[in-house]
XYZ file of C-alpha atoms in Angstrom:
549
model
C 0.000 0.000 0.000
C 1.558 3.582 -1.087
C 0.965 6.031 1.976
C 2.218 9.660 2.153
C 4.565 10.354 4.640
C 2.608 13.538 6.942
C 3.624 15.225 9.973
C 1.307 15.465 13.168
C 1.875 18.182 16.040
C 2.658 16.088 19.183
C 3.446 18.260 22.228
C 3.954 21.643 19.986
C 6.260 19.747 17.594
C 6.263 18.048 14.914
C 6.749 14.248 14.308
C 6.121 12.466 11.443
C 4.092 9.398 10.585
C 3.470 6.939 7.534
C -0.569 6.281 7.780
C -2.975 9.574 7.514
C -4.631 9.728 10.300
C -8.478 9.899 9.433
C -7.095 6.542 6.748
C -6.582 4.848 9.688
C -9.757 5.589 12.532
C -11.317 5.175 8.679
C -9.870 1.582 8.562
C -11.077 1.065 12.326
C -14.302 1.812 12.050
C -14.919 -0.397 8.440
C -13.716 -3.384 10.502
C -15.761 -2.683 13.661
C -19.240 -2.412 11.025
C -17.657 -5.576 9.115
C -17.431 -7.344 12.610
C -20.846 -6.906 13.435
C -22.391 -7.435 10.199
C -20.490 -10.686 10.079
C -21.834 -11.450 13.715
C -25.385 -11.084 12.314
C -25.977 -8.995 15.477
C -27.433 -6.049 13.345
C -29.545 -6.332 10.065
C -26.916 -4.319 7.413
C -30.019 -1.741 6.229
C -29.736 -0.953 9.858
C -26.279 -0.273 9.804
C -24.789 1.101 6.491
C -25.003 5.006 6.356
C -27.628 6.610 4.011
C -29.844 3.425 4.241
C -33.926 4.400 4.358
C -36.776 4.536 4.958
C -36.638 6.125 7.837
C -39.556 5.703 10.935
C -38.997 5.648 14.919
C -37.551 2.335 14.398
C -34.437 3.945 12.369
C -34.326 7.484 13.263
C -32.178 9.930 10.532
C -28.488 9.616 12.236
C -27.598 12.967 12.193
C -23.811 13.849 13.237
C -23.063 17.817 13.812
C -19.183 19.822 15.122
C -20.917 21.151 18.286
C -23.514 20.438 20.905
C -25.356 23.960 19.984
C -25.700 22.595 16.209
C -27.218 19.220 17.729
C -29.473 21.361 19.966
C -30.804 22.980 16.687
C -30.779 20.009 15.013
C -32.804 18.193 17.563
C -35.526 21.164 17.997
C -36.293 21.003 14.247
C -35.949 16.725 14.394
C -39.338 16.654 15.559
C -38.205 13.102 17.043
C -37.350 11.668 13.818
C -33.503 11.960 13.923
C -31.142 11.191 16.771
C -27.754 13.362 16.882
C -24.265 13.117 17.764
C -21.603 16.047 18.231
C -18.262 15.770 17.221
C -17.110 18.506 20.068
C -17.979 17.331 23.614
C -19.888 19.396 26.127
C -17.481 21.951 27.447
C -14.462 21.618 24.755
C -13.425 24.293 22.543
C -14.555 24.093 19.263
C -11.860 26.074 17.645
C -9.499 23.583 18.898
C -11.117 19.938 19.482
C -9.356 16.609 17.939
C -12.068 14.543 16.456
C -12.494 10.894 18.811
C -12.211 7.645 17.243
C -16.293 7.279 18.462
C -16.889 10.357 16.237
C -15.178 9.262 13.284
C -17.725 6.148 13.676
C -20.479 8.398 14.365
C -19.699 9.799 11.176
C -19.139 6.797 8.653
C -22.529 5.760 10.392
C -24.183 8.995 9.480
C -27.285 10.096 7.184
C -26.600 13.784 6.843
C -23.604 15.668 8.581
C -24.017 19.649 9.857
C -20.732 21.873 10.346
C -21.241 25.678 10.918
C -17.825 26.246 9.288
C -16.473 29.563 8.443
C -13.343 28.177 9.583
C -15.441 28.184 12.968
C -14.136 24.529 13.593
C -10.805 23.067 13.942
C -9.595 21.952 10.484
C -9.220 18.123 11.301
C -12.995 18.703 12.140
C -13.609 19.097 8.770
C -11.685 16.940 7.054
C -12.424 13.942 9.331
C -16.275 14.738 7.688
C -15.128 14.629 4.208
C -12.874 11.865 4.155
C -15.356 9.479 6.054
C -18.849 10.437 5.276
C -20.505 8.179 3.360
C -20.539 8.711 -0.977
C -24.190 10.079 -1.270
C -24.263 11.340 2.276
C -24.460 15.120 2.276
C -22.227 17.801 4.961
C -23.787 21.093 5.351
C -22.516 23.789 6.404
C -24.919 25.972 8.053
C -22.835 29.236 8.364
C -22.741 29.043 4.543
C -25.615 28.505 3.783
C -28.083 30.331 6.620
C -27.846 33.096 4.005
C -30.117 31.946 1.148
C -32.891 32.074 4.503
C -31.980 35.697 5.423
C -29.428 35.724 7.496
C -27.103 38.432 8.216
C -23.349 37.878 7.835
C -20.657 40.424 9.407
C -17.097 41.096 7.745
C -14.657 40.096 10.504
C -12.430 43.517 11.087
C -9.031 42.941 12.438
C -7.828 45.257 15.124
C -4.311 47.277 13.686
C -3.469 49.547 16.350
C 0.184 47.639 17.355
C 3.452 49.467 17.329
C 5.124 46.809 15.283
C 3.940 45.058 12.312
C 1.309 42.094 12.740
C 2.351 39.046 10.890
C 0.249 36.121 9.793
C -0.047 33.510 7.053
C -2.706 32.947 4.570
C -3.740 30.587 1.787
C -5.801 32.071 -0.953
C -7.398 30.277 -4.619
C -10.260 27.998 -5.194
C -10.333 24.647 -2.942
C -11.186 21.402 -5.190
C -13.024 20.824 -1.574
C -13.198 21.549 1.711
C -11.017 19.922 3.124
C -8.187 20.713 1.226
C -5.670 22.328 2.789
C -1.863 23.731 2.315
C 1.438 22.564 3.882
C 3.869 25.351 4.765
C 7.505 24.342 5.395
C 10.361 26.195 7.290
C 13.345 25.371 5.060
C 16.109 27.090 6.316
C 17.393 30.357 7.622
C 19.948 32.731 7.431
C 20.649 35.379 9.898
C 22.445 36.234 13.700
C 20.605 34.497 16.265
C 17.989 32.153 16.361
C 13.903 32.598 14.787
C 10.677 30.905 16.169
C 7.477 31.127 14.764
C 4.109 30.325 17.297
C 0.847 30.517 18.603
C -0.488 31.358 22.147
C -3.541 29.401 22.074
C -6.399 29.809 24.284
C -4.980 29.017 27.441
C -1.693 30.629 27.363
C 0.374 27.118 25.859
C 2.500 27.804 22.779
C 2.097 25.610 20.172
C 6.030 25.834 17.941
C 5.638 25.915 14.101
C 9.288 27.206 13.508
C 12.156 26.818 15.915
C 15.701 27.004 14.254
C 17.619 26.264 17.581
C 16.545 22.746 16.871
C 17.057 22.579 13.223
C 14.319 22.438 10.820
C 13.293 19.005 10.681
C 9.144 19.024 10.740
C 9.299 22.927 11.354
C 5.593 22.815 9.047
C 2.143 23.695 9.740
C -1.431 23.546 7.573
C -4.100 25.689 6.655
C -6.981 25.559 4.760
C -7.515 27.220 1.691
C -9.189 30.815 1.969
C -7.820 30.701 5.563
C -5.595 32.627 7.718
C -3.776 32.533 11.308
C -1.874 35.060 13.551
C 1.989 34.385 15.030
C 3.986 35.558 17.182
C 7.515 35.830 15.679
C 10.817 35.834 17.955
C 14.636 36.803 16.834
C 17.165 35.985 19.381
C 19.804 38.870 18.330
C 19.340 41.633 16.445
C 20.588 41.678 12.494
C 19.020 41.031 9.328
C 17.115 37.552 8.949
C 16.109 35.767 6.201
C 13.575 32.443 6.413
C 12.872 30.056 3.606
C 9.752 28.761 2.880
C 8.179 26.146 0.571
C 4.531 25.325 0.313
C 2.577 22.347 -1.042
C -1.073 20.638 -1.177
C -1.889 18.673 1.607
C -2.809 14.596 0.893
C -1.491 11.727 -0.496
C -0.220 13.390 -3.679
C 1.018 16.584 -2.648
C 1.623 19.295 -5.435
C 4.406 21.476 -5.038
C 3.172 25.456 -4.542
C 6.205 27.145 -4.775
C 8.996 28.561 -2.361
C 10.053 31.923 -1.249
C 12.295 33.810 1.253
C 10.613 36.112 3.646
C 13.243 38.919 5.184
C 13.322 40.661 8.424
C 15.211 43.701 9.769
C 15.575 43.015 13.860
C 16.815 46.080 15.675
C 18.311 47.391 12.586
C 17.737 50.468 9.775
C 15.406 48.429 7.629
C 16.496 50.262 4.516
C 20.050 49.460 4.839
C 18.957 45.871 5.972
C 17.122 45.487 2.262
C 20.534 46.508 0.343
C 22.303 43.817 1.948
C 20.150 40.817 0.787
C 21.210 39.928 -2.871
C 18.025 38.635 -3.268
C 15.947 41.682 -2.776
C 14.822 42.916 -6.189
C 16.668 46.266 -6.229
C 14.215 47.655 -9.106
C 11.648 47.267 -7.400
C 10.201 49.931 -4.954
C 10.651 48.637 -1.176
C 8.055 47.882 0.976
C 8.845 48.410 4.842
C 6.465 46.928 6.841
C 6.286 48.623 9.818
C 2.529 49.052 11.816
C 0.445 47.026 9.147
C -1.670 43.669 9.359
C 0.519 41.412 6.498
C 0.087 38.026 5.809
C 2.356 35.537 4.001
C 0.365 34.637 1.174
C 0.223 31.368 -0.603
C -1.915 30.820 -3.551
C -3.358 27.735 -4.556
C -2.830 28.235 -8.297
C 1.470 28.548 -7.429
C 3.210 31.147 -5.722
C 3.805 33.157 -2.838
C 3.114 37.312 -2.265
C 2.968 39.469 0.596
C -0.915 40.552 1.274
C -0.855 43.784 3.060
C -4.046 45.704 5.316
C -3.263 48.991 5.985
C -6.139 50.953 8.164
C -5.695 54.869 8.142
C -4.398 54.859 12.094
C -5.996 57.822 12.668
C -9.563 57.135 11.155
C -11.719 54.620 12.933
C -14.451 55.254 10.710
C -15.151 55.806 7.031
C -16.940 59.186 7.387
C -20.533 56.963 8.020
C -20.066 55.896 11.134
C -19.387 52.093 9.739
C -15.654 51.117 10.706
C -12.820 52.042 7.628
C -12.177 49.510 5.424
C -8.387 48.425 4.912
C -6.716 48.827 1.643
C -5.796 45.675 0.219
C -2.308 45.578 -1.273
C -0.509 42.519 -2.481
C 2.887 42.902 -3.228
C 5.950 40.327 -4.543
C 7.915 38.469 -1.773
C 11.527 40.143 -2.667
C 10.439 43.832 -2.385
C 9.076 43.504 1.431
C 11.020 43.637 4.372
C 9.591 43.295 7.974
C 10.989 45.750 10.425
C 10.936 44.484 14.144
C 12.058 47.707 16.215
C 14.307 47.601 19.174
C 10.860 48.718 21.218
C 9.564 45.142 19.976
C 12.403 43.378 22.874
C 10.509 41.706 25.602
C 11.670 39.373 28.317
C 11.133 35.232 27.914
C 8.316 34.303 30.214
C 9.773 32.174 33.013
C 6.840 29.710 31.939
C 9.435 26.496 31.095
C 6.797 26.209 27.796
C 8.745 29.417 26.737
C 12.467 28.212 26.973
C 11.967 27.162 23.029
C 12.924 30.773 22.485
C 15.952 31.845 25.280
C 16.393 30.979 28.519
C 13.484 32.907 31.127
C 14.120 36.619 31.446
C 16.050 37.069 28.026
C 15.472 39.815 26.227
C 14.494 38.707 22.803
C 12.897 40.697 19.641
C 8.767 39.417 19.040
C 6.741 40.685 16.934
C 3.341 39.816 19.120
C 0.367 37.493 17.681
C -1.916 40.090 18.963
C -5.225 37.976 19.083
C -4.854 35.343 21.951
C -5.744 31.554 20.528
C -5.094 29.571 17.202
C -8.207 30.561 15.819
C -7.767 29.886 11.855
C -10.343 32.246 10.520
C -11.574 33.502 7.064
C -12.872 36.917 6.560
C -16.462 36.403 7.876
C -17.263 36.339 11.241
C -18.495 33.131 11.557
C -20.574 33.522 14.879
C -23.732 33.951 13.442
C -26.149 32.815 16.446
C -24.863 35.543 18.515
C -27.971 37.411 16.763
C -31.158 34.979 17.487
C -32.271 35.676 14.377
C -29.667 34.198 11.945
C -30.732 30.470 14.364
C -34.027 31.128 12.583
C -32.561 30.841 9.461
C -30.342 27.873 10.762
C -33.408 26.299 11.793
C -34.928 26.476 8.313
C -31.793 25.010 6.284
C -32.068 22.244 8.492
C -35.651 21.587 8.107
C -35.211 21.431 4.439
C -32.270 19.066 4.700
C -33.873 16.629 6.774
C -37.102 17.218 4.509
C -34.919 16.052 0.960
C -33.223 13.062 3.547
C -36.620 12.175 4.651
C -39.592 13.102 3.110
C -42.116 11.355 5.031
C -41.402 13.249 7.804
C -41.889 16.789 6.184
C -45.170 17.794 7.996
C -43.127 16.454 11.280
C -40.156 18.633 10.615
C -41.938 21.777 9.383
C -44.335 21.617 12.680
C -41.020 21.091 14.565
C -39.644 24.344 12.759
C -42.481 26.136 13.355
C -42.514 26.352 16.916
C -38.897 26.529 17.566
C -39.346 29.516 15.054
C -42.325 30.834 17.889
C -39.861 30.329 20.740
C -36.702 31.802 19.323
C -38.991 35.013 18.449
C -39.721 35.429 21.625
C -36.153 34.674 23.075
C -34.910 37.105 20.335
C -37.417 39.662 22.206
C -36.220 38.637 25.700
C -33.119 39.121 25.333
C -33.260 42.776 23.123
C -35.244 43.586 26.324
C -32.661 43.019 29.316
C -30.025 44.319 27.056
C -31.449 47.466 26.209
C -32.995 48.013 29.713
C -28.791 48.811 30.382
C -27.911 52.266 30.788
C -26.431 53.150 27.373
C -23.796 54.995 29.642
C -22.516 51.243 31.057
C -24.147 49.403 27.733
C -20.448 48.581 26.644
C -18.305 45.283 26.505
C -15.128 44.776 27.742
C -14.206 41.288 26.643
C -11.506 39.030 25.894
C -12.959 37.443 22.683
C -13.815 38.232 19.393
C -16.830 36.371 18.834
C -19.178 39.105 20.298
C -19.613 41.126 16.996
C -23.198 39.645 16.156
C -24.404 40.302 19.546
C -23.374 44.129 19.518
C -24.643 44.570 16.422
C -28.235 42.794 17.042
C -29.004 44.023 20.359
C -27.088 47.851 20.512
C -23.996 46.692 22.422
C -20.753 47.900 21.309
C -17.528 45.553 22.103
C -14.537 48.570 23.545
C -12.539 45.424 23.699
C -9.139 44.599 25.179
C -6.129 43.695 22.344
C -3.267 42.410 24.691
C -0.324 43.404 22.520
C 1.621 40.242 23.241
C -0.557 37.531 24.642
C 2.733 35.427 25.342
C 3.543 37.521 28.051
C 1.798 39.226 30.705
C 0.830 42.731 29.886
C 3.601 45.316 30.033
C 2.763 48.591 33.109
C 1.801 50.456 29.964
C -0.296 48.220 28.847
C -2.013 48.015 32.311
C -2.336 51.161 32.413
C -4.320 51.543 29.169
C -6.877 49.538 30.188
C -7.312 50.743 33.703
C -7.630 54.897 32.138
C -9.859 52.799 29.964
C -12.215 51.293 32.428
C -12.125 54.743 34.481
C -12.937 56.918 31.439
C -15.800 54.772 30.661
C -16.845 53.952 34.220
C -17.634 50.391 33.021
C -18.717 48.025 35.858
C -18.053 45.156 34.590
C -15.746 43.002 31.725
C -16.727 39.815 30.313
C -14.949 36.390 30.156
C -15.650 32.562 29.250
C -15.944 30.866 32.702
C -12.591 29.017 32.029
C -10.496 32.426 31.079
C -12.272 33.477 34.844
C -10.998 29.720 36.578
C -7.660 30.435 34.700
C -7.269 34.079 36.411
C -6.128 35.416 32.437
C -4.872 39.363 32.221
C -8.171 40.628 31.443
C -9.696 39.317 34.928
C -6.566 40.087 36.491
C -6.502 43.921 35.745
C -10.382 43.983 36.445
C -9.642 42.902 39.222
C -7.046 45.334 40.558
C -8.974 48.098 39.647
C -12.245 47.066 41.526
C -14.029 46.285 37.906
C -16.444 43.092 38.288
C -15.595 40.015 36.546
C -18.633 38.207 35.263
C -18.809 35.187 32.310
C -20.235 35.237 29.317
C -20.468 32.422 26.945
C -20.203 32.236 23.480
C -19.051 28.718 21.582
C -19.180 26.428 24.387
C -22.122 24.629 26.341
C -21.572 23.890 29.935
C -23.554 21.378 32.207
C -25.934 23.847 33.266
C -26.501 25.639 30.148
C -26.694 23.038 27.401
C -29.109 24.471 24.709
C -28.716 27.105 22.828
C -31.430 29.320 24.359
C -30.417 28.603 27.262
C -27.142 30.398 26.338
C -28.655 33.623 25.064
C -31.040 33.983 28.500
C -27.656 33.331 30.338
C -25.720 36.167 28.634
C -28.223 38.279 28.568
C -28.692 38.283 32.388
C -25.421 38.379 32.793
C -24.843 41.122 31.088
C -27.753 42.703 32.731
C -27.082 41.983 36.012
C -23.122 43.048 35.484
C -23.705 46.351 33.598
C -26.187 47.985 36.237
C-alpha cells in the first residue's frame, strides 16, 4: 500500500508518521461495522449510512461539530432523527481533535451539519469529508443560513500595534473543503535564532518554527481561503532571512512554490534590504512597519505578501461604519519586515517558553496580537450571537432533513415552526434586558472576538481589550491603558468565558485590581448547566444585565 509520509503536532512539535490519520480511525471503524455485520448482530439496512426509509424504528443519524448545532438540530428533528456532536460538552470548538467514536459516528451517518467559516478546527472538517458516506451530504450551516436571510458580518481585524502584525494565509479555489496547504520552514539565514508560534487559548504555545533545533518538521497547515496570527521571535538583532516552501496537503502533494521572507531586527530596515542579494533592487521597497501582512500562498502557485493597511488615525469611514483596509498585495523580494528595538521583551519564566531563550532574556517578538489559534476567514463566523440568523439555521435544516426524509416533512416543518415561535420570543427577551442597560454602562469589555453579532443585534458595542503580546503578561503600559480605559468609561463590569475566569487570564486580572467586576459570558461552548442554545442567550443576557447595572 503507497501512503504519504505527513507530519502530526505532538506536544507543539512536529513528528512524522506513515498512515494519515483519518485513513486509519477510517480503517477502524470499516472493521468494527464488518465485525458486526459478520456477527449477524445487526440487520446491514440498519447499519450502512444513508440506508432508508426512515420511521422511529431507524431514526435519521444525524452527526453535527458542536452540541449547539445538535441542539438545533434536535428542535427542528421533531423526534425523527437522533444526533451526535463531534465537540464534547465543554471543549473548545476552535481547537477539538475529532475521537475515534466520532469518526464512527460519522461513517454511520445520514446527513452531517458543520457551521464552518473556519469556525471549527480543520481536522474537524476533514475527518467529515474523508469518512462520510458517498451520497451522504455535509452542510454547512454558516454558509448557507444566508439563502434564509441571514445576516453575515465582515470580521475587522484590530491594527493599532506598534510593530507590524504578521500572519499567514492561503488564498485560490479549494477542489473541496477539506483541502488544505502545507507550509515548510526550510532554512534560515541570519544572527541568532527565529521561532514562529501561537499562544492558544490558554496561554500554551504551540512551535511551528524553531531554528535552535534545526528544521526538521518545522511545518504547519491551513486551509484554503484561511488565515492565522503568530507571534515571531529573533534571538539577536541583524538582518534575517527564512525560507519557505509550500505544497497541497494529501497523499499526492503538489508542489506550490517557495520563497524567502526577510526581516530587519533592531536594525535600519532600509540598509537591511541593500544587503540581501536577493531583494529585487528595481523594485520599490516595501517596509512593513505598523500594518496587518500576511504571508500569502496561492493555490494556483506562488507566494506574495498581502498587506491591510487601516488609516491609524480614522476609525471610521466618514458613516459611522468602521474604515475599510486597503488591500495591497505585493511580490515576496520587495518587502522587508521591520521588528524595532521597542519590539524586545523578556522570555516568560513559563518552562513552555524556553523554546525561544532561557526565562528573562530579552528577545525581539513581533506579538500574535489575538490570543488563541483561531484559523479564521474573513467572515465572522458567529452567526447565532444574533437569534435571528438560528431562525434561518433552523430552516436550512428543516429542508435538509425534509430532501433526507420526506415522510417526515409535515413532522419537521411543525417542529420548525414552533422553535421559530420560541426563538422570536427569546430574540425579544433578550433585546429587552439588554437594552434596559444604561447606554452609559451598555459597553463590553471582553476578551474574545466572537461578540460582533451580539453588539450589532441588540445595541452593544464591544470597547474590547487587544493584549499586545498575549505570550507575556501585559507590560505597566499596557495596564495602564486599560485601567484609564475602564475609568474613562466607568464600566462596571468586563466579560470572560468561565474558564479564562478559573484560569485568572490578564483581562480578569486587571479587572480585578482596579475594583471592575468580573462576570462570564459564553459564546461557543455549552456547559452542564446551560446546554441548549437558548439557554445560552437567556444566560448572557442576564449576565450582562445583572453586570452592567
Amino acid at each position: 500500500m503507497e501512503t504519504q509520509q505527513q507530519t502530526q503536532p505532538v506536544g507543539g512539535r512536529f513528528v512524522r508518521y506513515r498512515l494519515p490519520l483519518f485513513s486509519l480511525l477510517a480503517s477502524v471503524v470499516a472493521a468494527i461495522g464488518a465485525a458486526s455485520m459478520l456477527a449477524g448482530c445487526t440487520p446491514v439496512a440498519a447499519t450502512e449510512p444513508g440506508v432508508g426509509p426512515f420511521s422511529e424504528a431507524r431514526p435519521v443519524r444525524v452527526v453535527t461539530t458542536t452540541p449547539l448545532l445538535a441542539d438545533i438540530v434536535n428542535n427542528v428533528g421533531a423526534g425523527r432523527v437522533r444526533v451526535s456532536s463531534i465537540v464534547p460538552v465543554g471543549a473548545d470548538p476552535h481547537a477539538y481533535e475529532p475521537s475515534l467514536r466520532s469518526i464512527r459516528d460519522i461513517a454511520y451517518a445520514d446527513l452531517a451539519v458543520s457551521n464552518y467559516l473556519m469556525l471549527e478546527e480543520h481536522s474537524q472538517i476533514k475527518a467529515i469529508d474523508s469518512t462520510i458516506g458517498q451520497h451522504v451530504r455535509h452542510v454547512s450551516v454558516a454558509e448557507g443560513a444566508s439563502r434564509y436571510g441571514a445576516q453575515v458580518i465582515t470580521l475587522t481585524e484590530n491594527t493599532a500595534l506598534d510593530t507590524a502584525w504578521l500572519g499567514v494565509r492561503v488564498s485560490g479555489k479549494a477542489p473541496d473543503r477539506s483541502a488544505g496547504v502545507q507550509i515548510i520552514a526550510a532554512g534560515i539565514q541570519g544572527p541568532g535564532e527565529l521561532s514562529a508560534y501561537i499562544t492558544e487559548t490558554f496561554g500554551h504555545p504551540k512551535v511551528y518554527v524553531n531554528s535552535a533545533d534545526g528544521f526538521d518538521g518545522d511545518a504547519f497547515e491551513l486551509p484554503v481561503d484561511a488565515h492565522t496570527h503568530m507571534s515571531w521571535a529573533f534571538t539577536r538583532a541583524g538582518v534575517y532571512t527564512l525560507r519557505l516552501t509550500a505544497q497541497t496537503t494529501g497523499d499526492h502533494p503538489k508542489r506550490l512554490g517557495d520563497t524567502q521572507l526577510h526581516f530587519a531586527v533592531g536594525v535600519d530596515p532600509v540598509k537591511a534590504a541593500r544587503s540581501i542579494p536577493t531583494m529585487n533592487a528595481q523594485r520599490p521597497l516595501r517596509v512593513l512597519t505598523k500594518e496587518h501582512a500576511d504571508v500569502t500562498v496561492d493555490m494556483s502557485g506562488g507566494f506574495t505578501m498581502r498587506v491591510d493597511q487601516v488609516n491609524r488615525g480614522k476609525e471610521t469611514d466618514g458613516s459611522g461604519s468602521p474604515a475599510s483596509p486597503a488591500v495591497e498585495s505585493l511580490p515576496m523580494d520587495s518587502v522587508i519586515v521591520e521588528v524595532p528595538s521597542t519590539a524586545l521583551q523578556p522570555v516568560p519564566a513559563d518552562p513552555e517558553f524556553r523554546f525561544i531563550e532561557r526565562p528573562g532574556t530579552e528577545v525581539y517578538q513581533l506579538p500574535q496580537a489575538v490570543l488563541g489559534s483561531h484559523i479564521h476567514g474573513e467572515i465572522d463566523p458567529h452567526l447565532w450571537m444574533d437569534v435571528r440568523n438560528v431562525k434561518a439555521y433552523a430552516a436550512l435544516l428543516r429542508d435538509e432533513l425534509v430532501r433526507l426524509d420526506p415522510q417526515g416533512a409535515a413532522a419537521y416543518s411543525r417542529a420548525c415552526q414552533q422553535y421559530d415561535a420560541e426563538l422570536d420570543k427569546l430574540d425579544k427577551d433578550v433585546s429587552g434586558a439588554i437594552s434596559a442597560i444604561d447606554p452609559s454602562t451598555r459597553k463590553l469589555v471582553t476578551s474574545y472576538d466572537s461578540f460582533g453579532y451580539l453588539a450589532h443585534a441588540y445595541s452593544i458595542p464591544v470597547v474590547g481589550l487587544v493584549t499586545p503580546n498575549p505570550a507575556v503578561e501585559p507590560s505597566v503600559a499596557d495596564r495602564s491603558r486599560l485601567v484609564q480605559t475602564l475609568k474613562n468609561l466607568k464600566i462596571p463590569a468586563v466579560f470572560a468565558s468561565p474558564t479564562d475566569i478559573r484560569m485568572h487570564t490578564p483581562l480578569v486580572e486587571i479587572a480585578q485590581d482596579v475594583g471592575v467586576k468580573v462576570c462570564p459570558l459564553l459564546s461557543d461552548e455549552f456547559t452542564q448547566d446551560v446546554d441548549t442554545y437558548t439557554s445560552l442567550m437567556r444566560f448572557d443576557a442576564q449576565s450582562l444585565r445583572t453586570c452592567l447595572q
